[in-house]
GROMACS .gro file of C-alpha atoms in nm:
model
  391
    1GLU     CA    1   0.000   0.000   0.000
    2ASP     CA    2   0.306   0.231   0.012
    3ALA     CA    3   0.317   0.237  -0.367
    4GLY     CA    4   0.184   0.554  -0.528
    5ASP     CA    5   0.255   0.912  -0.630
    6TYR     CA    6   0.459   1.131  -0.388
    7LYS     CA    7   0.525   1.507  -0.391
    8CYS     CA    8   0.800   1.702  -0.215
    9VAL     CA    9   0.717   2.072  -0.150
   10ALA     CA   10   0.970   2.333  -0.028
   11THR     CA   11   0.855   2.682   0.073
   12ASN     CA   12   1.006   3.004   0.214
   13ASP     CA   13   0.916   3.371   0.220
   14VAL     CA   14   0.995   3.425  -0.145
   15GLY     CA   15   0.838   3.122  -0.309
   16VAL     CA   16   0.751   2.753  -0.344
   17VAL     CA   17   0.917   2.469  -0.533
   18GLU     CA   18   0.791   2.110  -0.567
   19ARG     CA   19   0.890   1.786  -0.729
   20SER     CA   20   0.677   1.474  -0.790
   21LEU     CA   21   0.775   1.106  -0.810
   22THR     CA   22   0.609   0.770  -0.835
   23LEU     CA   23   0.705   0.486  -0.603
   24THR     CA   24   0.657   0.140  -0.756
   25LEU     CA   25   0.705  -0.169  -0.545
   26GLN     CA   26   0.802  -0.465  -0.761
   27SER     CA   27   0.666  -0.806  -0.662
   28PRO     CA   28   0.680  -1.159  -0.800
   29PRO     CA   29   0.371  -1.307  -0.968
   30VAL     CA   30   0.083  -1.437  -0.761
   31ILE     CA   31  -0.194  -1.649  -0.913
   32THR     CA   32  -0.531  -1.488  -0.843
   33VAL     CA   33  -0.754  -1.724  -1.046
   34GLU     CA   34  -0.645  -2.087  -1.060
   35PRO     CA   35  -0.754  -2.334  -1.330
   36VAL     CA   36  -0.965  -2.623  -1.203
   37GLY     CA   37  -0.990  -2.984  -1.315
   38THR     CA   38  -1.242  -3.020  -1.596
   39VAL     CA   39  -1.427  -3.318  -1.747
   40LEU     CA   40  -1.595  -3.261  -2.084
   41GLU     CA   41  -1.739  -3.461  -2.372
   42ALA     CA   42  -1.549  -3.497  -2.699
   43GLY     CA   43  -1.630  -3.219  -2.942
   44ALA     CA   44  -1.697  -2.962  -2.669
   45THR     CA   45  -1.488  -2.650  -2.601
   46ALA     CA   46  -1.274  -2.622  -2.286
   47VAL     CA   47  -1.173  -2.295  -2.121
   48LEU     CA   48  -0.910  -2.323  -1.847
   49ASP     CA   49  -0.898  -1.997  -1.652
   50CYS     CA   50  -0.572  -1.854  -1.514
   51GLN     CA   51  -0.505  -1.499  -1.396
   52ALA     CA   52  -0.215  -1.347  -1.201
   53ARG     CA   53  -0.093  -1.018  -1.054
   54GLY     CA   54   0.253  -0.883  -0.988
   55GLU     CA   55   0.479  -0.587  -1.067
   56PRO     CA   56   0.574  -0.565  -1.343
   57PRO     CA   57   0.246  -0.725  -1.461
   58PRO     CA   58   0.326  -1.090  -1.534
   59THR     CA   59   0.286  -1.265  -1.867
   60ILE     CA   60   0.095  -1.592  -1.872
   61GLY     CA   61   0.186  -1.898  -2.075
   62TRP     CA   62   0.054  -2.255  -2.098
   63SER     CA   63   0.215  -2.592  -2.146
   64ARG     CA   64   0.106  -2.955  -2.154
   65GLN     CA   65   0.314  -3.195  -1.949
   66GLY     CA   66   0.601  -2.947  -1.977
   67GLN     CA   67   0.577  -2.903  -2.353
   68PRO     CA   68   0.464  -2.573  -2.512
   69LEU     CA   69   0.127  -2.574  -2.688
   70LEU     CA   70   0.231  -2.486  -3.043
   71GLY     CA   71   0.097  -2.539  -3.392
   72ASP     CA   72  -0.260  -2.643  -3.306
   73GLU     CA   73  -0.526  -2.413  -3.449
   74ARG     CA   74  -0.777  -2.548  -3.197
   75VAL     CA   75  -0.578  -2.394  -2.909
   76THR     CA   76  -0.609  -2.020  -2.830
   77LEU     CA   77  -0.462  -1.806  -2.551
   78LEU     CA   78  -0.730  -1.554  -2.453
   79PRO     CA   79  -0.644  -1.189  -2.362
   80ASN     CA   80  -0.716  -1.254  -1.992
   81GLY     CA   81  -0.465  -1.542  -1.985
   82SER     CA   82  -0.717  -1.828  -2.006
   83LEU     CA   83  -0.660  -2.125  -2.239
   84ARG     CA   84  -0.929  -2.220  -2.491
   85ILE     CA   85  -0.931  -2.562  -2.664
   86ALA     CA   86  -1.201  -2.617  -2.929
   87ALA     CA   87  -1.338  -2.944  -3.070
   88LEU     CA   88  -1.198  -3.155  -2.789
   89GLN     CA   89  -1.052  -3.495  -2.872
   90ARG     CA   90  -0.974  -3.786  -2.643
   91GLU     CA   91  -0.602  -3.726  -2.697
   92ASP     CA   92  -0.643  -3.382  -2.534
   93THR     CA   93  -0.677  -3.556  -2.197
   94SER     CA   94  -0.373  -3.443  -1.998
   95GLU     CA   95  -0.231  -3.220  -1.725
   96TYR     CA   96  -0.204  -2.854  -1.831
   97GLU     CA   97   0.029  -2.600  -1.665
   98CYS     CA   98  -0.028  -2.226  -1.633
   99VAL     CA   99   0.293  -2.027  -1.576
  100ALA     CA  100   0.297  -1.659  -1.476
  101ARG     CA  101   0.635  -1.478  -1.513
  102ASN     CA  102   0.787  -1.134  -1.453
  103LEU     CA  103   1.135  -0.996  -1.371
  104LEU     CA  104   1.116  -1.112  -1.010
  105GLY     CA  105   1.021  -1.473  -1.071
  106SER     CA  106   0.754  -1.717  -1.183
  107VAL     CA  107   0.475  -1.929  -1.042
  108LEU     CA  108   0.315  -2.247  -1.183
  109VAL     CA  109  -0.022  -2.414  -1.125
  110THR     CA  110  -0.162  -2.728  -1.291
  111ALA     CA  111  -0.507  -2.859  -1.377
  112PRO     CA  112  -0.621  -3.188  -1.533
  113LEU     CA  113  -0.845  -3.194  -1.838
  114THR     CA  114  -1.036  -3.516  -1.912
  115VAL     CA  115  -1.214  -3.568  -2.244
  116GLN     CA  116  -1.467  -3.848  -2.256
  117GLY     CA  117  -1.744  -3.981  -2.476
  118GLY     CA  118  -1.783  -3.925  -2.798
  119PRO     CA  119  -1.891  -3.704  -3.082
  120ALA     CA  120  -2.235  -3.555  -3.024
  121ARG     CA  121  -2.304  -3.514  -3.395
  122ALA     CA  122  -2.219  -3.673  -3.728
  123LYS     CA  123  -2.254  -3.554  -4.084
  124GLY     CA  124  -2.152  -3.671  -4.426
  125SER     CA  125  -2.255  -3.787  -4.769
  126VAL     CA  126  -2.389  -4.109  -4.919
  127ILE     CA  127  -2.334  -4.184  -5.288
  128GLY     CA  128  -2.367  -4.485  -5.516
  129SER     CA  129  -2.641  -4.709  -5.651
  130ILE     CA  130  -2.886  -4.959  -5.507
  131ASN     CA  131  -3.083  -5.198  -5.726
  132ASP     CA  132  -2.922  -5.032  -6.030
  133VAL     CA  133  -3.067  -4.692  -5.930
  134GLU     CA  134  -2.820  -4.405  -5.893
  135PHE     CA  135  -2.924  -4.165  -5.620
  136GLY     CA  136  -2.670  -3.888  -5.665
  137ILE     CA  137  -2.560  -3.746  -5.331
  138ALA     CA  138  -2.765  -3.812  -5.020
  139PHE     CA  139  -2.686  -3.622  -4.701
  140LEU     CA  140  -2.643  -3.779  -4.358
  141ASN     CA  141  -2.695  -3.589  -4.033
  142ALA     CA  142  -2.708  -3.749  -3.690
  143THR     CA  143  -2.720  -3.648  -3.325
  144VAL     CA  144  -2.603  -3.856  -3.028
  145MET     CA  145  -2.712  -3.832  -2.666
  146ASP     CA  146  -2.711  -4.042  -2.351
  147SER     CA  147  -3.029  -4.239  -2.291
  148PRO     CA  148  -3.207  -4.114  -1.977
  149ASP     CA  149  -3.346  -4.458  -1.887
  150SER     CA  150  -3.086  -4.712  -2.006
  151ASP     CA  151  -2.709  -4.763  -2.016
  152THR     CA  152  -2.691  -4.679  -2.387
  153ARG     CA  153  -2.644  -4.388  -2.622
  154VAL     CA  154  -2.921  -4.286  -2.859
  155VAL     CA  155  -2.837  -4.214  -3.222
  156GLN     CA  156  -3.098  -4.027  -3.423
  157ALA     CA  157  -3.010  -3.990  -3.790
  158LYS     CA  158  -3.169  -3.869  -4.109
  159ILE     CA  159  -3.055  -3.935  -4.466
  160THR     CA  160  -3.205  -3.686  -4.710
  161ASN     CA  161  -3.228  -3.676  -5.090
  162VAL     CA  162  -3.316  -4.046  -5.109
  163PRO     CA  163  -3.521  -4.127  -5.425
  164ARG     CA  164  -3.869  -4.261  -5.365
  165THR     CA  165  -3.782  -4.576  -5.556
  166LEU     CA  166  -3.517  -4.658  -5.294
  167GLY     CA  167  -3.652  -4.506  -4.973
  168PRO     CA  168  -3.870  -4.800  -4.863
  169ALA     CA  169  -3.588  -5.050  -4.921
  170MET     CA  170  -3.338  -4.842  -4.719
  171ARG     CA  171  -3.544  -4.869  -4.402
  172LYS     CA  172  -3.377  -5.201  -4.321
  173LEU     CA  173  -3.022  -5.073  -4.389
  174VAL     CA  174  -2.955  -4.960  -4.034
  175SER     CA  175  -2.589  -5.051  -4.068
  176ILE     CA  176  -2.538  -4.770  -4.313
  177LEU     CA  177  -2.501  -4.593  -3.977
  178SER     CA  178  -2.264  -4.852  -3.830
  179PRO     CA  179  -1.965  -4.612  -3.815
  180VAL     CA  180  -2.181  -4.362  -3.626
  181TYR     CA  181  -2.318  -4.594  -3.360
  182TRP     CA  182  -1.987  -4.787  -3.326
  183THR     CA  183  -1.797  -4.459  -3.279
  184THR     CA  184  -2.042  -4.325  -3.020
  185ALA     CA  185  -2.174  -4.640  -2.844
  186LYS     CA  186  -2.196  -4.625  -2.466
  187GLU     CA  187  -1.881  -4.785  -2.323
  188ILE     CA  188  -1.955  -5.047  -2.058
  189GLU     CA  189  -1.675  -5.076  -1.802
  190GLU     CA  190  -1.339  -5.098  -1.987
  191ALA     CA  191  -1.473  -5.152  -2.339
  192MET     CA  192  -1.372  -4.905  -2.611
  193ASN     CA  193  -1.600  -4.763  -2.876
  194GLY     CA  194  -1.473  -4.659  -3.218
  195PHE     CA  195  -1.388  -4.306  -3.112
  196THR     CA  196  -1.180  -4.413  -2.813
  197LEU     CA  197  -0.996  -4.670  -3.024
  198THR     CA  198  -0.936  -4.478  -3.348
  199ASP     CA  199  -1.006  -4.107  -3.280
  200ALA     CA  200  -1.277  -4.151  -3.546
  201VAL     CA  201  -1.029  -4.198  -3.832
  202PHE     CA  202  -1.080  -4.534  -4.004
  203LYS     CA  203  -1.201  -4.716  -4.314
  204ARG     CA  204  -1.478  -4.973  -4.297
  205GLU     CA  205  -1.567  -5.221  -4.572
  206THR     CA  206  -1.907  -5.386  -4.533
  207GLN     CA  207  -2.089  -5.664  -4.716
  208VAL     CA  208  -2.458  -5.735  -4.660
  209GLU     CA  209  -2.611  -6.059  -4.783
  210PHE     CA  210  -2.983  -6.129  -4.770
  211ALA     CA  211  -3.135  -6.476  -4.746
  212THR     CA  212  -3.303  -6.406  -5.079
  213GLY     CA  213  -2.965  -6.372  -5.251
  214GLU     CA  214  -2.915  -5.996  -5.282
  215ILE     CA  215  -2.571  -5.858  -5.192
  216LEU     CA  216  -2.489  -5.498  -5.100
  217ARG     CA  217  -2.141  -5.355  -5.041
  218MET     CA  218  -2.053  -5.037  -4.855
  219THR     CA  219  -1.736  -4.840  -4.794
  220HIS     CA  220  -1.732  -4.602  -4.499
  221VAL     CA  221  -1.450  -4.351  -4.456
  222ALA     CA  222  -1.444  -4.168  -4.122
  223ARG     CA  223  -1.229  -3.853  -4.132
  224GLY     CA  224  -1.225  -3.751  -3.767
  225LEU     CA  225  -1.401  -3.450  -3.616
  226ASP     CA  226  -1.451  -3.107  -3.766
  227ALA     CA  227  -1.395  -2.779  -3.580
  228ASP     CA  228  -1.741  -2.812  -3.423
  229GLY     CA  229  -1.676  -3.163  -3.297
  230ALA     CA  230  -1.894  -3.344  -3.553
  231LEU     CA  231  -1.788  -3.682  -3.694
  232LEU     CA  232  -1.716  -3.654  -4.068
  233LEU     CA  233  -1.825  -3.954  -4.272
  234ASP     CA  234  -1.836  -4.049  -4.641
  235VAL     CA  235  -2.030  -4.357  -4.757
  236VAL     CA  236  -2.027  -4.533  -5.094
  237VAL     CA  237  -2.284  -4.809  -5.156
  238SER     CA  238  -2.336  -5.046  -5.447
  239GLY     CA  239  -2.534  -5.362  -5.504
  240HIS     CA  240  -2.884  -5.493  -5.447
  241VAL     CA  241  -3.130  -5.521  -5.161
  242LEU     CA  242  -3.466  -5.687  -5.121
  243GLN     CA  243  -3.717  -5.445  -5.269
  244LEU     CA  244  -4.011  -5.352  -5.049
  245GLN     CA  245  -4.338  -5.177  -5.115
  246SER     CA  246  -4.365  -4.828  -4.969
  247VAL     CA  247  -4.670  -4.935  -4.770
  248ALA     CA  248  -4.495  -5.237  -4.618
  249ASP     CA  249  -4.463  -5.230  -4.240
  250VAL     CA  250  -4.090  -5.276  -4.168
  251SER     CA  251  -3.941  -5.341  -3.825
  252VAL     CA  252  -3.574  -5.414  -3.752
  253LYS     CA  253  -3.507  -5.655  -3.467
  254ASP     CA  254  -3.250  -5.594  -3.195
  255TYR     CA  255  -2.909  -5.739  -3.284
  256THR     CA  256  -2.545  -5.763  -3.177
  257GLU     CA  257  -2.218  -5.712  -3.362
  258ASP     CA  258  -1.901  -5.894  -3.254
  259TYR     CA  259  -1.577  -5.701  -3.310
  260ILE     CA  260  -1.260  -5.913  -3.320
  261GLN     CA  261  -0.903  -5.776  -3.318
  262THR     CA  262  -0.736  -5.962  -3.606
  263GLY     CA  263  -0.410  -5.767  -3.603
  264PRO     CA  264  -0.255  -5.424  -3.539
  265GLY     CA  265  -0.497  -5.164  -3.673
  266GLN     CA  266  -0.736  -5.432  -3.804
  267LEU     CA  267  -1.078  -5.548  -3.688
  268HIS     CA  268  -1.335  -5.792  -3.820
  269ALA     CA  269  -1.700  -5.755  -3.724
  270HIS     CA  270  -2.000  -5.968  -3.810
  271SER     CA  271  -2.363  -6.021  -3.717
  272THR     CA  272  -2.674  -6.207  -3.827
  273ARG     CA  273  -2.997  -6.011  -3.814
  274LEU     CA  274  -3.367  -6.013  -3.887
  275PHE     CA  275  -3.609  -5.757  -4.015
  276ALA     CA  276  -3.980  -5.810  -4.053
  277ALA     CA  277  -4.182  -5.687  -4.350
  278ASP     CA  278  -4.558  -5.708  -4.287
  279GLY     CA  279  -4.489  -5.965  -4.019
  280VAL     CA  280  -4.266  -6.191  -4.232
  281SER     CA  281  -3.914  -6.227  -4.091
  282VAL     CA  282  -3.621  -6.203  -4.333
  283PRO     CA  283  -3.268  -6.297  -4.215
  284TYR     CA  284  -2.956  -6.126  -4.343
  285THR     CA  285  -2.587  -6.111  -4.247
  286TRP     CA  286  -2.335  -5.830  -4.215
  287ASN     CA  287  -1.956  -5.864  -4.235
  288HIS     CA  288  -1.725  -5.569  -4.168
  289THR     CA  289  -1.351  -5.516  -4.207
  290ILE     CA  290  -1.210  -5.211  -4.030
  291THR     CA  291  -0.862  -5.064  -4.071
  292TYR     CA  292  -0.715  -4.777  -3.867
  293ASP     CA  293  -0.383  -4.631  -3.754
  294SER     CA  294  -0.209  -4.914  -3.569
  295THR     CA  295  -0.029  -4.667  -3.341
  296LYS     CA  296  -0.365  -4.602  -3.172
  297GLY     CA  297  -0.334  -4.942  -3.009
  298ARG     CA  298  -0.573  -5.235  -2.976
  299MET     CA  299  -0.907  -5.309  -2.817
  300PRO     CA  300  -0.877  -5.395  -2.446
  301PHE     CA  301  -1.041  -5.732  -2.517
  302LEU     CA  302  -1.004  -5.989  -2.793
  303VAL     CA  303  -1.377  -5.954  -2.868
  304GLN     CA  304  -1.614  -5.668  -2.798
  305THR     CA  305  -1.989  -5.695  -2.853
  306LEU     CA  306  -2.197  -5.400  -2.967
  307ARG     CA  307  -2.567  -5.418  -2.885
  308ALA     CA  308  -2.821  -5.235  -3.098
  309ALA     CA  309  -3.173  -5.207  -2.959
  310SER     CA  310  -3.502  -5.017  -2.982
  311ILE     CA  311  -3.449  -4.960  -3.354
  312THR     CA  312  -3.694  -4.758  -3.560
  313ALA     CA  313  -3.677  -4.671  -3.929
  314GLU     CA  314  -3.916  -4.459  -4.134
  315TYR     CA  315  -3.919  -4.317  -4.487
  316ASN     CA  316  -4.096  -3.990  -4.565
  317PRO     CA  317  -4.164  -3.975  -4.940
  318LEU     CA  318  -4.252  -3.605  -4.928
  319GLU     CA  319  -3.917  -3.514  -4.773
  320GLU     CA  320  -3.738  -3.800  -4.953
  321ALA     CA  321  -3.574  -3.877  -4.619
  322VAL     CA  322  -3.503  -4.193  -4.419
  323ALA     CA  323  -3.503  -4.147  -4.041
  324PHE     CA  324  -3.338  -4.393  -3.801
  325LYS     CA  325  -3.323  -4.421  -3.425
  326ILE     CA  326  -3.103  -4.672  -3.243
  327HIS     CA  327  -2.978  -4.737  -2.889
  328ALA     CA  328  -2.617  -4.861  -2.881
  329SER     CA  329  -2.372  -4.987  -2.619
  330ILE     CA  330  -2.046  -5.181  -2.638
  331ALA     CA  331  -1.902  -5.424  -2.385
  332LYS     CA  332  -1.657  -5.709  -2.349
  333GLY     CA  333  -1.758  -5.998  -2.573
  334ILE     CA  334  -1.705  -6.372  -2.588
  335TYR     CA  335  -1.499  -6.535  -2.862
  336ARG     CA  336  -1.705  -6.797  -3.043
  337ASN     CA  337  -1.468  -7.044  -3.208
  338ARG     CA  338  -1.598  -7.137  -3.552
  339GLY     CA  339  -1.327  -7.364  -3.680
  340LYS     CA  340  -1.035  -7.127  -3.623
  341VAL     CA  341  -0.765  -7.156  -3.360
  342PRO     CA  342  -0.696  -6.840  -3.156
  343VAL     CA  343  -0.331  -6.772  -3.078
  344PHE     CA  344  -0.249  -6.504  -2.822
  345MET     CA  345   0.071  -6.320  -2.904
  346ALA     CA  346   0.310  -6.188  -2.639
  347GLY     CA  347   0.429  -5.830  -2.619
  348SER     CA  348   0.091  -5.667  -2.668
  349GLY     CA  349   0.035  -5.535  -2.316
  350ASN     CA  350  -0.306  -5.611  -2.173
  351ALA     CA  351  -0.466  -5.648  -2.515
  352GLU     CA  352  -0.531  -5.986  -2.668
  353VAL     CA  353  -0.439  -6.042  -3.033
  354LEU     CA  354  -0.608  -6.304  -3.244
  355VAL     CA  355  -0.439  -6.486  -3.529
  356LEU     CA  356  -0.677  -6.701  -3.732
  357LEU     CA  357  -0.521  -7.035  -3.809
  358SER     CA  358  -0.643  -7.357  -3.972
  359THR     CA  359  -0.917  -7.379  -4.230
  360ASP     CA  360  -1.280  -7.280  -4.204
  361ILE     CA  361  -1.532  -7.548  -4.109
  362ASP     CA  362  -1.787  -7.596  -4.386
  363GLU     CA  363  -2.115  -7.621  -4.197
  364CYS     CA  364  -2.292  -7.688  -4.527
  365GLU     CA  365  -2.136  -8.035  -4.544
  366SER     CA  366  -2.403  -8.149  -4.300
  367ARG     CA  367  -2.736  -8.218  -4.463
  368ASP     CA  368  -2.919  -8.102  -4.151
  369THR     CA  369  -2.779  -7.747  -4.158
  370CYS     CA  370  -3.042  -7.596  -4.389
  371GLN     CA  371  -3.368  -7.723  -4.531
  372HIS     CA  372  -3.295  -7.579  -4.873
  373GLU     CA  373  -2.976  -7.411  -5.000
  374CYS     CA  374  -2.672  -7.366  -4.771
  375ARG     CA  375  -2.402  -7.108  -4.843
  376ASN     CA  376  -2.077  -7.136  -4.652
  377SER     CA  377  -1.863  -6.830  -4.567
  378LEU     CA  378  -1.555  -6.768  -4.353
  379GLY     CA  379  -1.654  -6.841  -3.997
  380SER     CA  380  -2.026  -6.862  -4.075
  381PHE     CA  381  -2.294  -6.992  -4.308
  382GLN     CA  382  -2.632  -6.884  -4.441
  383CYS     CA  383  -2.950  -7.065  -4.534
  384ALA     CA  384  -3.111  -6.947  -4.857
  385CYS     CA  385  -3.405  -7.038  -5.078
  386PRO     CA  386  -3.407  -7.124  -5.445
  387SER     CA  387  -3.505  -6.846  -5.682
  388GLY     CA  388  -3.873  -6.762  -5.651
  389TYR     CA  389  -3.904  -6.869  -5.285
  390ARG     CA  390  -3.836  -6.707  -4.952
  391LEU     CA  391  -3.773  -6.838  -4.602
   0.00000   0.00000   0.00000
């Protein structure tokens, strides 16, 4: 409190003289507003506050585990000294240090930032042809939120610009959204969803085969998150699906997908499903191959099982839009040996690595497998009907 402006005044009978001066007391920095530990969802924006006083006024800088924060356009130092990080990613989880410096010294405080979850939105494009019909560019938009009454996440998605000739048939193609619900599925205990495992950068090849013989192939390319934290996704489809009348009542049954770590940066996923059209059940199978940056590591378990439930699908011919809703969670799964020998490799930490050895068992060799036509595939089989019939 002694700092301030002082004046010396000298007087006598013939006049007055005065001089002024300013007394400044220098002091080392003192943190006045400390950053606090913060937990946020991926895609959100974090602001870590830090303010200090001292004389001369201190400058404030930030570091992450002792390393300067340089070269990332998502990171901004605000005028008041706070740190702003936009479009949070899981890899932003760390300890952050605020350092205030002046001529008399420096002071440091730390705060942890934890990024969890997953993207809250997804957007992208769908191109290609189905049943020999080109549909130009369709647009995918999805939102993701925690379910208030179950241990799942709810994905609500809409694909617009879908021709009326294809809209009814696309109601059963829920797995066109598989990258979205795999990336954002609710993680049960130590299981990892696609975002935790890959930072939402991966390629996914999918083949769908219906019991009636139609085959559809898809390629999904996930390109990470944009500046607003939305998952960016491009989809290319080609092939054929079972054609349905627009008035047909379609319901998709709950199903599971098993994800198996087949090597560094490689996953295989498969499932067998049912949808009902006007009460008639139609089986179909999905097989997925996923590749991603192997430096991201492996799944914590050899097999993880994704559960998809409470699925709804509707097509609005006036809007030319297909709307989906799905509840998704992912948990540790159980390896189901189908004629392949699992070998667990050393040196992979806590993760289990599967190498598929020996040949596939041909279930179709048994006459009791299917009543009609049996089609064998790697690790699975499918019952089908002759042309003109359906199961």
